[in-house]
Coordinates of C-alpha atoms in Angstrom, one line a residue:
M1 CA 9.1 -0.2 26.9
T2 CA 11.5 2.5 25.8
K3 CA 10.2 6.0 26.4
M4 CA 9.5 7.9 23.3
D5 CA 11.6 10.9 24.4
E6 CA 14.6 8.5 24.4
M7 CA 13.9 7.3 20.8
V8 CA 14.3 8.9 17.4
I9 CA 11.9 8.2 14.6
R10 CA 13.9 7.6 11.4
I11 CA 12.2 8.6 8.2
L12 CA 14.0 7.2 5.2
Y13 CA 13.1 7.8 1.6
G14 CA 14.1 6.5 -1.8
S15 CA 13.0 8.4 -4.9
E16 CA 14.2 9.0 -8.5
T17 CA 12.5 12.4 -8.9
G18 CA 12.1 13.7 -5.3
T19 CA 8.4 12.9 -4.6
A20 CA 9.3 10.5 -1.8
Q21 CA 11.5 13.1 -0.2
D22 CA 8.5 15.5 -0.2
V23 CA 6.3 13.0 1.5
A24 CA 9.1 12.0 4.0
E25 CA 9.5 15.6 4.9
Q26 CA 5.7 15.9 5.3
I27 CA 5.9 13.1 7.9
W28 CA 8.9 14.7 9.6
K29 CA 7.0 18.0 9.9
S30 CA 4.1 16.2 11.4
A31 CA 6.4 14.6 14.0
K32 CA 7.9 18.0 14.8
R33 CA 4.4 19.4 15.5
K34 CA 3.9 16.5 18.0
E35 CA 7.3 17.4 19.5
L36 CA 8.6 13.9 18.7
Q37 CA 12.3 13.4 17.9
S38 CA 12.8 12.5 14.3
T39 CA 15.2 12.6 11.4
V40 CA 14.8 12.4 7.6
S41 CA 17.3 11.3 5.0
S42 CA 17.6 9.3 1.8
L43 CA 18.2 5.6 2.2
D44 CA 21.7 5.7 0.8
D45 CA 22.6 8.6 3.2
Y46 CA 21.6 6.5 6.2
D47 CA 24.3 4.7 8.1
I48 CA 23.1 1.1 7.7
Q49 CA 25.4 -0.1 10.4
N50 CA 22.8 1.4 12.9
L51 CA 19.9 -0.6 11.4
S52 CA 19.9 -3.4 13.9
F53 CA 19.7 -0.9 16.8
E54 CA 16.7 1.1 15.6
Q55 CA 13.3 0.8 17.1
L56 CA 11.1 2.7 14.7
I57 CA 11.7 3.5 11.0
I58 CA 9.3 4.9 8.4
F59 CA 10.2 4.1 4.8
V60 CA 8.8 6.1 1.9
V61 CA 9.8 4.4 -1.3
A62 CA 9.1 5.1 -5.0
T63 CA 9.4 2.4 -7.7
T64 CA 11.2 2.8 -11.0
G65 CA 11.2 0.8 -14.2
Q66 CA 10.2 -2.8 -14.1
G67 CA 9.8 -2.8 -10.3
D68 CA 13.4 -1.5 -9.6
P69 CA 14.4 0.4 -6.5
P70 CA 15.3 4.1 -7.1
A71 CA 18.9 5.2 -7.5
N72 CA 19.3 6.6 -3.9
M73 CA 18.1 3.3 -2.4
K74 CA 20.2 0.8 -4.4
Q75 CA 23.2 0.7 -1.9
F76 CA 20.8 0.2 1.0
W77 CA 18.9 -2.5 -0.8
R78 CA 22.1 -4.4 -1.8
H79 CA 23.1 -4.5 1.8
L80 CA 19.7 -5.7 2.9
L81 CA 19.8 -8.6 0.4
R82 CA 23.0 -10.0 1.8
K83 CA 22.6 -13.7 2.5
N84 CA 24.6 -13.7 5.7
L85 CA 22.2 -11.4 7.5
P86 CA 20.6 -13.2 10.5
A87 CA 16.9 -13.7 10.5
T88 CA 16.7 -11.9 13.9
M89 CA 18.7 -8.9 12.8
L90 CA 15.7 -6.5 13.0
Q91 CA 13.9 -8.1 16.0
N92 CA 13.8 -4.8 17.8
L93 CA 12.5 -2.8 14.9
K94 CA 9.0 -1.7 14.2
Y95 CA 8.5 -0.3 10.8
G96 CA 6.1 1.2 8.3
V97 CA 6.5 1.2 4.5
L98 CA 4.7 3.7 2.3
G99 CA 5.0 3.0 -1.4
L100 CA 4.6 5.7 -4.1
G101 CA 3.8 4.2 -7.5
D102 CA 1.8 4.3 -10.7
S103 CA -0.8 1.5 -11.4
S104 CA -0.3 1.8 -15.1
Y105 CA 2.9 -0.2 -14.6
S106 CA 2.4 -4.0 -14.1
K107 CA 4.9 -4.0 -11.2
F108 CA 3.0 -1.4 -9.3
N109 CA 4.9 -0.3 -6.1
F110 CA 7.1 -3.3 -6.5
A111 CA 10.1 -1.8 -4.7
A112 CA 8.0 -0.9 -1.6
K113 CA 6.5 -4.4 -1.5
K114 CA 9.9 -6.1 -1.8
L115 CA 11.3 -3.9 1.0
N116 CA 8.3 -4.6 3.2
K117 CA 8.8 -8.4 2.7
R118 CA 12.5 -8.3 3.3
L119 CA 12.2 -6.3 6.6
A120 CA 9.8 -8.9 7.9
Q121 CA 12.2 -11.7 6.8
L122 CA 14.9 -10.1 8.9
G123 CA 12.7 -10.1 12.0
G124 CA 11.2 -6.6 11.8
E125 CA 7.6 -6.1 12.9
E126 CA 5.2 -4.3 10.6
L127 CA 3.7 -1.4 12.6
L128 CA 0.8 -0.9 10.1
P129 CA 0.0 -2.4 6.7
I130 CA 2.0 -1.2 3.7
G131 CA 0.5 1.9 2.0
L132 CA 0.4 1.7 -1.8
A133 CA -0.1 5.2 -3.2
D134 CA -1.2 5.5 -6.8
D135 CA -0.4 8.5 -9.0
Q136 CA -3.2 7.4 -11.3
H137 CA -5.9 8.0 -8.6
N138 CA -8.1 11.1 -9.0
L139 CA -6.7 12.6 -5.9
G140 CA -3.2 11.5 -6.7
I141 CA -0.9 10.0 -4.1
D142 CA -2.6 12.0 -1.3
A143 CA -5.6 9.6 -1.6
V144 CA -3.4 7.0 0.2
V145 CA -0.7 9.1 1.8
D146 CA -2.9 11.2 4.1
P147 CA -5.0 8.4 5.6
W148 CA -1.8 6.2 5.9
I149 CA 0.0 9.0 7.9
K150 CA -3.0 9.4 10.1
K151 CA -3.1 5.7 10.8
L152 CA 0.7 5.7 11.4
W153 CA 0.3 8.2 14.3
E154 CA -2.6 6.2 15.8
E155 CA -0.4 3.0 15.8
I156 CA 2.6 4.8 17.3
A157 CA 0.4 6.2 20.0
D158 CA -1.1 2.7 20.7
V159 CA 2.2 0.7 20.6
F160 CA 4.5 3.1 22.3
K161 CA 1.8 4.5 24.7
I162 CA 2.5 8.1 24.0
S163 CA 0.5 11.1 22.9
T164 CA 0.7 11.9 19.2
D165 CA -1.5 15.1 19.4
D166 CA -0.1 18.3 17.9
K167 CA 1.5 20.3 20.7
M168 CA 2.8 23.4 19.0
S169 CA 0.8 26.6 19.1
E170 CA -0.6 27.8 15.8
K171 CA 1.8 30.6 15.5
N172 CA 4.7 28.1 15.5
L173 CA 3.1 25.5 13.3
I174 CA 5.2 26.3 10.3
I175 CA 8.3 24.1 10.5
E176 CA 11.2 25.6 8.6
R177 CA 13.6 23.0 7.2
Y178 CA 16.5 25.4 6.5
N179 CA 17.9 28.7 7.7
V180 CA 17.2 31.1 4.9
S181 CA 18.6 34.6 5.0
I182 CA 19.0 37.6 2.6
V183 CA 22.7 38.3 2.2
E184 CA 22.3 41.4 0.0
M185 CA 19.2 43.4 -0.8
S186 CA 18.7 45.3 -4.0
Q187 CA 19.7 49.0 -4.2
S188 CA 17.2 51.6 -2.7
N189 CA 16.6 52.8 -6.2
P190 CA 15.9 49.5 -7.9
I191 CA 16.2 48.9 -11.6
H192 CA 12.9 48.1 -13.3
I193 CA 12.0 44.4 -12.8
D194 CA 12.2 43.7 -16.6
E195 CA 15.7 44.9 -16.7
R196 CA 16.7 42.8 -13.7
L197 CA 15.2 39.7 -15.4
D198 CA 17.2 40.6 -18.6
N199 CA 20.3 40.6 -16.5
L200 CA 19.4 37.1 -15.2
Y201 CA 18.9 35.6 -18.6
H202 CA 22.0 37.2 -20.1
S203 CA 24.1 35.8 -17.3
N204 CA 23.2 32.3 -18.6
T205 CA 24.3 30.6 -15.4
D206 CA 23.2 27.1 -14.5
I207 CA 23.1 26.4 -10.7
Y208 CA 23.2 22.7 -11.2
A209 CA 26.5 22.7 -13.2
Q210 CA 28.4 22.4 -9.9
E211 CA 26.9 18.9 -9.4
T212 CA 29.4 17.7 -12.0
F213 CA 32.2 18.2 -9.5
I214 CA 30.6 15.8 -6.9
N215 CA 28.9 13.3 -9.1
S216 CA 30.6 12.0 -12.2
D217 CA 27.3 10.8 -13.6
V218 CA 26.0 14.3 -14.0
R219 CA 27.0 15.8 -17.3
I220 CA 26.7 19.1 -19.2
G221 CA 25.5 18.5 -22.8
T222 CA 25.3 20.9 -25.8
I223 CA 22.3 21.1 -28.1
V224 CA 23.3 20.3 -31.6
E225 CA 20.0 20.2 -33.3
N226 CA 16.3 20.7 -32.4
I227 CA 14.1 19.4 -35.2
K228 CA 10.4 19.5 -35.4
T229 CA 9.1 16.0 -36.5
T230 CA 5.5 17.1 -36.9
S231 CA 4.0 19.3 -39.7
E232 CA 3.3 23.0 -39.0
D233 CA -0.4 22.5 -39.2
H234 CA -0.4 19.5 -36.8
F235 CA -2.1 20.0 -33.4
Q236 CA 1.0 18.7 -31.5
D237 CA 4.6 19.9 -31.5
V238 CA 7.1 17.0 -31.3
R239 CA 10.8 17.5 -31.4
L240 CA 13.8 15.3 -32.1
I241 CA 16.5 16.9 -30.0
K242 CA 20.2 16.0 -30.4
I243 CA 22.6 16.5 -27.5
Q244 CA 26.4 16.4 -27.8
A245 CA 28.4 15.0 -24.8
D246 CA 31.8 13.3 -24.8
N247 CA 32.6 10.0 -23.2
I248 CA 29.0 8.9 -22.6
K249 CA 27.7 5.3 -22.4
Y250 CA 24.2 4.0 -22.9
G251 CA 22.4 1.2 -24.6
P252 CA 18.9 0.7 -26.1
G253 CA 16.1 1.2 -23.7
D254 CA 18.1 3.5 -21.4
V255 CA 16.8 6.9 -20.3
V256 CA 18.3 10.3 -19.9
Y257 CA 17.2 12.5 -16.9
I258 CA 17.2 16.2 -17.8
R259 CA 17.0 19.2 -15.5
P260 CA 14.7 21.8 -17.0
K261 CA 14.2 25.4 -16.2
N262 CA 11.0 27.6 -16.0
T263 CA 10.2 29.8 -18.9
A264 CA 11.0 33.5 -18.9
E265 CA 7.2 34.3 -18.9
Q266 CA 6.6 32.2 -15.7
V267 CA 9.6 33.7 -13.9
K268 CA 8.3 37.2 -14.7
R269 CA 4.9 36.3 -13.5
F270 CA 6.3 35.1 -10.2
F271 CA 8.0 38.4 -9.5
D272 CA 5.0 40.4 -10.7
I273 CA 2.9 38.5 -8.1
L274 CA 5.4 39.4 -5.4
H275 CA 5.4 43.0 -6.3
E276 CA 1.7 43.3 -6.7
H277 CA 1.5 42.1 -3.0
N278 CA 4.2 44.5 -1.9
I279 CA 6.8 41.7 -1.2
K280 CA 10.1 43.4 -1.7
L281 CA 12.1 40.6 -3.2
F282 CA 13.9 41.0 -6.6
P283 CA 15.7 38.8 -9.1
D284 CA 19.1 40.1 -7.9
T285 CA 18.4 39.6 -4.2
I286 CA 21.2 37.3 -2.9
I287 CA 20.0 34.4 -0.7
Q288 CA 21.9 32.2 1.7
I289 CA 20.6 28.8 2.8
T290 CA 22.2 26.9 5.7
E291 CA 21.3 23.8 7.6
K292 CA 18.6 24.0 10.4
E293 CA 16.7 20.8 10.7
I294 CA 17.3 19.0 7.4
K295 CA 20.4 18.6 5.1
V296 CA 20.6 21.4 2.6
P297 CA 20.6 20.2 -1.0
F298 CA 24.0 20.6 -2.6
V299 CA 22.8 23.0 -5.2
L300 CA 21.7 25.5 -2.5
K301 CA 24.9 25.4 -0.5
R302 CA 26.3 28.5 -2.1
N303 CA 24.8 31.9 -2.3
L304 CA 22.4 32.3 -5.2
T305 CA 20.3 35.1 -6.5
L306 CA 16.5 34.8 -6.0
G307 CA 16.2 35.0 -9.8
E308 CA 18.4 31.8 -10.2
I309 CA 16.3 30.0 -7.6
V310 CA 13.0 31.0 -9.2
E311 CA 14.2 30.1 -12.7
Q312 CA 16.0 26.9 -12.0
Y313 CA 15.1 25.5 -8.5
W314 CA 11.4 26.1 -7.8
D315 CA 8.8 24.5 -10.0
L316 CA 6.4 27.3 -11.0
N317 CA 4.1 24.7 -12.7
F318 CA 3.8 22.8 -9.5
K319 CA 0.2 21.8 -8.6
P320 CA -0.1 22.4 -4.8
R321 CA -0.9 19.4 -2.7
R322 CA -2.8 19.3 0.6
S323 CA 0.3 20.0 2.6
T324 CA 0.8 23.3 0.7
M325 CA -2.7 24.5 1.6
H326 CA -2.0 23.5 5.2
T327 CA 1.0 25.8 5.3
L328 CA -0.8 28.7 3.7
S329 CA -3.7 28.2 6.1
F330 CA -1.3 28.9 9.0
I331 CA -0.2 32.3 7.8
S332 CA -3.6 33.5 6.5
K333 CA -5.2 36.3 8.5
N334 CA -8.1 36.9 6.2
E335 CA -11.2 35.0 7.6
L336 CA -12.6 34.1 4.2
E337 CA -9.3 32.9 2.7
K338 CA -8.3 31.0 5.8
D339 CA -11.6 29.1 6.0
K340 CA -11.2 28.0 2.4
L341 CA -7.5 27.0 2.9
C342 CA -8.4 25.1 6.0
E343 CA -11.1 23.3 4.0
F344 CA -8.6 22.3 1.3
A345 CA -6.2 21.1 4.0
S346 CA -8.9 19.0 5.8
P347 CA -9.6 15.3 5.0
V348 CA -13.2 16.1 4.1
G349 CA -12.1 18.8 1.6
Q350 CA -10.1 16.6 -0.7
E351 CA -12.7 16.3 -3.4
E352 CA -13.0 20.0 -3.5
L353 CA -9.2 20.5 -3.5
Y354 CA -9.1 18.1 -6.5
D355 CA -11.8 20.1 -8.3
Y356 CA -9.9 23.3 -7.6
V357 CA -6.3 22.2 -8.4
N358 CA -6.1 18.9 -10.3
R359 CA -9.0 19.1 -12.8
P360 CA -7.9 22.5 -14.2
R361 CA -4.2 21.9 -13.4
R362 CA -4.0 25.1 -11.4
N363 CA -0.4 25.9 -10.5
I364 CA 1.1 27.5 -7.4
L365 CA 1.3 30.9 -9.0
E366 CA -2.4 30.9 -9.8
V367 CA -3.2 29.8 -6.2
L368 CA -1.2 32.7 -4.8
T369 CA -3.2 35.0 -7.1
D370 CA -6.5 33.5 -5.9
F371 CA -5.5 34.1 -2.2
P372 CA -4.1 37.7 -2.4
R373 CA -4.4 38.6 1.3
T374 CA -2.7 35.4 2.3
T375 CA 0.0 36.0 -0.3
T376 CA 0.9 39.3 1.3
K377 CA 2.1 37.4 4.4
L378 CA 4.8 35.5 2.5
N379 CA 8.5 36.1 3.0
I380 CA 11.6 34.4 1.7
K381 CA 11.6 31.8 4.5
L382 CA 7.9 30.9 3.8
L383 CA 8.5 30.7 0.1
F384 CA 11.0 27.8 0.7
E385 CA 8.2 26.0 2.6
I386 CA 5.4 26.3 0.0
M387 CA 7.4 26.1 -3.2
S388 CA 8.5 22.7 -4.6
P389 CA 11.8 21.9 -6.3
I390 CA 11.8 21.2 -10.1
K391 CA 12.0 17.4 -10.5
P392 CA 14.3 16.1 -13.3
R393 CA 12.4 14.5 -16.1
P394 CA 13.2 11.1 -17.7
Y395 CA 13.1 10.6 -21.5
S396 CA 13.7 7.4 -23.3
I397 CA 16.8 7.7 -25.5
A398 CA 15.8 7.5 -29.2
S399 CA 19.4 7.1 -30.6
S400 CA 22.1 4.5 -30.8
L401 CA 25.6 5.2 -29.5
E402 CA 26.9 2.9 -32.1
D403 CA 25.2 4.9 -34.8
T404 CA 25.9 8.4 -33.5
P405 CA 28.9 8.4 -31.1
N406 CA 28.9 11.0 -28.3
R407 CA 25.3 11.9 -29.2
I408 CA 22.0 11.5 -27.3
Q409 CA 18.7 12.0 -29.2
V410 CA 15.3 12.4 -27.4
L411 CA 11.9 12.5 -29.0
V412 CA 9.9 15.0 -27.0
A413 CA 6.2 15.9 -27.4
V414 CA 5.4 19.3 -26.1
V415 CA 2.7 18.8 -23.5
K416 CA -0.1 21.3 -24.1
F417 CA -3.8 21.0 -23.2
K418 CA -6.7 23.1 -22.4
T419 CA -8.7 23.2 -19.2
R420 CA -11.6 25.2 -17.9
L421 CA -9.0 27.9 -17.1
M422 CA -8.4 30.5 -19.9
E423 CA -4.7 29.9 -20.2
P424 CA -3.4 26.7 -21.9
R425 CA -1.4 24.3 -19.7
F426 CA 2.2 23.4 -20.8
G427 CA 4.6 20.7 -19.6
L428 CA 7.5 22.5 -17.9
C429 CA 10.3 20.4 -19.3
S430 CA 8.9 19.8 -22.8
K431 CA 8.2 23.4 -23.4
W432 CA 11.6 24.4 -22.2
L433 CA 13.3 21.8 -24.3
A434 CA 11.4 22.8 -27.4
G435 CA 12.7 26.4 -27.0
L436 CA 16.4 25.3 -26.9
K437 CA 18.7 26.4 -29.7
S438 CA 22.1 25.2 -31.0
N439 CA 24.9 25.5 -28.4
D440 CA 22.4 25.9 -25.5
K441 CA 23.5 23.7 -22.5
V442 CA 21.5 21.0 -20.6
I443 CA 22.3 19.2 -17.4
F444 CA 21.6 15.5 -17.6
W445 CA 22.5 12.0 -16.4
L446 CA 22.0 8.6 -17.9
Q447 CA 20.3 5.6 -16.3
K448 CA 19.4 2.1 -17.2
G449 CA 15.9 2.0 -18.6
T450 CA 13.0 -0.3 -17.8
F451 CA 13.3 -2.5 -20.9
R452 CA 15.5 -5.6 -20.8
F453 CA 15.8 -6.5 -24.5
D454 CA 16.6 -10.1 -25.3
N455 CA 18.7 -10.0 -28.5
D456 CA 18.4 -13.7 -29.1
K457 CA 14.6 -13.8 -29.5
P458 CA 12.1 -12.5 -32.1
L459 CA 10.8 -9.1 -31.0
I460 CA 7.4 -7.5 -31.3
L461 CA 7.7 -3.8 -30.7
I462 CA 4.7 -1.6 -30.1
G463 CA 5.4 2.1 -29.9
P464 CA 2.7 4.6 -31.0
G465 CA 3.7 8.3 -30.9
T466 CA 6.8 9.1 -28.9
G467 CA 6.6 5.6 -27.5
V468 CA 8.6 4.5 -30.5
A469 CA 11.8 6.2 -29.1
P470 CA 13.4 3.2 -27.3
F471 CA 12.6 1.0 -30.3
R472 CA 14.3 3.4 -32.7
S473 CA 17.4 3.2 -30.4
L474 CA 17.3 -0.7 -30.5
L475 CA 16.8 -1.0 -34.2
L476 CA 19.4 1.6 -35.2
E477 CA 21.9 -0.2 -32.9
R478 CA 21.2 -3.6 -34.4
A479 CA 21.4 -2.2 -38.0
K480 CA 24.7 -0.4 -37.3
K481 CA 26.1 -3.8 -36.1
G482 CA 25.0 -5.3 -39.5
K483 CA 22.3 -7.5 -38.1
D484 CA 19.3 -8.6 -40.1
L485 CA 16.0 -7.3 -38.6
K486 CA 13.8 -9.9 -40.1
E487 CA 12.8 -11.2 -36.7
C488 CA 11.7 -7.7 -35.6
I489 CA 8.1 -6.3 -36.0
L490 CA 7.5 -2.7 -35.3
F491 CA 3.9 -1.5 -34.8
F492 CA 3.8 2.3 -34.9
G493 CA 0.7 4.5 -34.6
C494 CA 0.0 8.2 -35.1
R495 CA -2.8 10.4 -36.4
N496 CA -1.7 11.2 -40.0
E497 CA 1.0 9.7 -42.2
N498 CA 2.1 13.1 -43.5
K499 CA 1.8 15.0 -40.2
D500 CA 3.2 13.0 -37.3
Y501 CA 5.0 9.9 -38.5
H502 CA 8.1 10.5 -36.4
C503 CA 11.5 9.3 -37.7
R504 CA 9.8 8.0 -40.9
E505 CA 13.0 8.0 -42.9
D506 CA 14.7 5.7 -40.4
F507 CA 12.0 3.1 -40.3
E508 CA 11.5 3.0 -44.1
R509 CA 15.3 2.7 -44.6
L510 CA 15.5 -0.2 -42.1
S511 CA 12.6 -1.9 -43.8
R512 CA 14.4 -1.6 -47.2
T513 CA 17.9 -2.5 -46.2
N514 CA 17.6 -4.6 -43.0
N515 CA 14.2 -6.4 -43.5
L516 CA 12.4 -4.7 -40.6
K517 CA 8.7 -5.4 -40.7
V518 CA 6.9 -2.1 -40.1
F519 CA 3.1 -1.7 -39.7
C520 CA 1.7 1.8 -39.3
A521 CA -1.7 2.8 -37.9
F522 CA -2.6 6.3 -39.1
S523 CA -5.8 6.7 -37.1
R524 CA -7.2 9.8 -38.8
D525 CA -6.3 9.1 -42.5
Q526 CA -9.6 7.3 -43.2
D527 CA -13.2 7.5 -42.1
H528 CA -12.8 4.9 -39.4
K529 CA -10.1 5.0 -36.8
I530 CA -7.2 2.5 -36.9
Y531 CA -5.0 1.9 -33.9
V532 CA -2.0 -0.4 -33.3
Q533 CA -4.2 -3.1 -31.7
H534 CA -6.2 -3.3 -35.0
L535 CA -2.9 -3.9 -36.9
I536 CA -1.9 -6.6 -34.4
R537 CA -5.2 -8.3 -35.2
Q538 CA -4.5 -8.0 -39.0
Q539 CA -1.0 -9.5 -38.4
R540 CA -2.1 -12.1 -35.8
E541 CA -0.7 -15.1 -37.8
L542 CA 2.7 -13.4 -37.9
C543 CA 2.6 -12.3 -34.3
W544 CA 1.7 -15.9 -33.2
Q545 CA 4.5 -17.2 -35.3
F546 CA 6.9 -14.9 -33.4
L547 CA 5.5 -15.9 -30.0
E548 CA 5.7 -19.6 -30.9
N549 CA 9.4 -19.1 -31.6
N550 CA 9.8 -17.8 -28.0
G551 CA 9.4 -14.2 -29.0
S552 CA 9.0 -11.2 -26.7
I553 CA 6.6 -8.3 -26.7
Y554 CA 7.7 -4.7 -25.8
L555 CA 5.2 -1.9 -25.5
A556 CA 5.7 1.9 -24.9
G557 CA 3.3 4.8 -24.9
N558 CA 0.5 6.5 -23.2
S559 CA -1.1 4.6 -20.3
K560 CA -4.7 5.7 -20.9
N561 CA -6.3 3.0 -23.1
M562 CA -3.7 1.7 -25.5
P563 CA -1.8 -0.8 -23.2
D564 CA -5.0 -2.5 -22.1
N565 CA -6.4 -2.7 -25.7
V566 CA -3.1 -4.2 -26.9
R567 CA -3.0 -6.8 -24.1
E568 CA -6.6 -7.8 -24.9
E569 CA -5.7 -8.3 -28.5
F570 CA -2.8 -10.6 -27.6
V571 CA -5.2 -12.6 -25.3
S572 CA -7.6 -12.9 -28.3
L573 CA -4.8 -13.8 -30.5
A574 CA -3.8 -16.7 -28.2
K575 CA -7.4 -17.9 -28.1
E576 CA -8.0 -17.7 -31.9
I577 CA -4.6 -18.8 -33.4
G578 CA -3.3 -20.7 -30.4
K579 CA -6.7 -22.5 -29.9
M580 CA -6.8 -21.7 -26.2
T581 CA -9.6 -21.1 -23.8
K582 CA -10.1 -17.7 -22.3
E583 CA -8.5 -18.8 -19.1
Q584 CA -5.5 -20.5 -20.9
A585 CA -4.9 -17.4 -23.0
E586 CA -4.9 -15.2 -19.9
T587 CA -2.5 -17.6 -18.2
F588 CA -0.3 -17.6 -21.4
I589 CA 0.0 -13.8 -21.4
N590 CA 0.5 -13.7 -17.6
H591 CA 3.4 -16.2 -18.1
L592 CA 5.0 -13.9 -20.7
E593 CA 4.7 -10.9 -18.3
K594 CA 6.1 -12.8 -15.3
N595 CA 9.1 -14.0 -17.4
N596 CA 9.8 -10.5 -18.9
Q597 CA 8.7 -11.6 -22.3
Y598 CA 5.9 -9.0 -22.2
Q599 CA 7.3 -5.7 -21.0
T600 CA 5.6 -2.3 -20.9
E601 CA 6.8 1.3 -20.3
T602 CA 3.9 3.7 -20.0
W603 CA 3.2 7.2 -18.8
G604 CA 0.1 9.3 -18.0

C-alpha cells in the first residue's frame, strides 16, 4: 500500500456558478487541517493525461440543464467518453463523487451520476457511495455535503490505514487560500466614507471587463431599454431589459449569464460595519492577491481597490453556510459568541443554523452585526476566507436574434419577499438589473439552454409568469421566418390581465397574424383561482390531439407546485381522453420525459 505522505489527494470540481468550487475548497481545507497533501482545481484545468496514474480523486460536480455537465467539465467529460479508452485505465484509482443538484429538475444530479458510472466502467473503485446534494432540502446542500465529507475521511482512514484526525492547533486552523496584502493604505486624514464611495461609483469601472481579453465568450453589453411590464400598483416589479451587443449568436431556449454588482446601499453598509468595529479598511485601500495554496481567480490578479472588490466580487447577500460559521468560531475570543458559532458549525446545530440563517434569509452582513466582538477580529485576509464571490446569474433569453439582431432581451422579476426580519429581502442580481439605465454596461456570456426544441412536431408550451421567456424567443423566431404557428399552443398564467400579462402585445399579435393558440389563466381576476393546469383541463381534447400527432410538452416556471400540478393534469388527460389506466398514463408521460418530449425548466 502506498504511504499517504507519498500521495496527493486530487479534488476536482465542475460548476456553472461556483458552488462546486466552494465545496471542493471546503474539502481541501479539511485535508490541510489533517496535514494531508491535496490539490484543488476545476476539471478542465486538470491535466487528464495524469488520470491513469492517480490513486485518489474526489469529484464535486454540479448539473446544468437537462442533465448536462457544467461548462468547466465538458472538455474532461469528452475525453472520458472516448471509445478507445481501456476498461482497466483507472484500475489504480479510488474515487468519490459528490453531486450538487436540484430535485425540482427531472434529471436530478445527472452529471454526477453519469461521471460515477463512467469512472467505474474504466476500472475505478468507488471509495464511498455517490453523494447527491439537493438545493431544495431545508438545510440546502449541506444536509448531504457535511455527512458525506465526514464519511469520506472515515473511508480514507480505513482504506489507506492513516489518521484523518485534525492535527493543526486551533490558532492555525484558518487555512488561507491566497496571499492577501495591502499595497496602499488610505491617507492619515481620510476623506469621509460617503465621499470615498462616491468616488468609487463615479469611476464606473468593471473589474470583470478584463475577462473579455482571455475569453472570447465573455462580452460587454449596453443597456438599450429597461421597461417595466407590470402595472405600478402590482405587487411585483418585472422588467423586460434589452441589451445591445454586436456579433452575438444564440437560439431559442438559450440562456444569458450576467455578472451583477451589489447595490450602493449594501456596499455602504459593509464599510459602516467595518468602521463601527474599528477595522481600518476603506473603499480606496488598494489590495494585492497572489497565489499561496490555490490558483488566484483571473479577476483578482491585478491590484484592486477594496471598494471594487466589495461592490463587484463579494456577495453581500450571501447566506452563510456551516463552513462560514466554522471559520468565525476560530477567531472569536468572546465566550458567548464563540459557543454559539461552534454550535452553528457542529453537526447537531444544523437545524438551529437553518432557523437562524435560511428561514429569515439572514445575509453575511447581518451575521457580522449579530456577532460584534467576533467581527472586531476580522482583517483583510480573514475577509477573503469568510466572504463568498458573487455568482453569475442565468436568465432565459426572451428575444429572437432573427427578430432583433444584435439584441438580447431578458424578462426579469425583481425578487422581493418579507421574512421575520424587519428589512425586506431582495435578489442581488434582479434588483441590480432593475436599476440599470440606458447606456449602462453589463458583463455577460451566452450558453446553450436546457430546452431542445423539435421544430418538426406540434408544441405545447406552458410558461406562467417569467417562465414564458424562452417561449417568446421561440415564437418570435418562428414568426420572423414566416412560419405558421397553428401547431403551437401557449398556456400563460399570471395574477391579473391588466397588471402582469408580460409581453401581451407580442402574443396577441402572433395569435392574429400567425395562428398561435394562446390560453391565459388570470388567477385573481375572478372569485375562484384559475391556473394553467385548469386551462390544460379545459383544452384537453386539443392537447391530446397534439400529443397523438407526436407533439412535445415544454414547461418553464417556478418549481414549487405548478410543475407537479401540470404533470398530474397530463396524466389525467391520458387517462380520460386516451382511455388509459392510471399505470398506462404514468408510463405514457414517463415515456415522453425519457424521450425529451416532456421537458421542464424550473427554479426555486
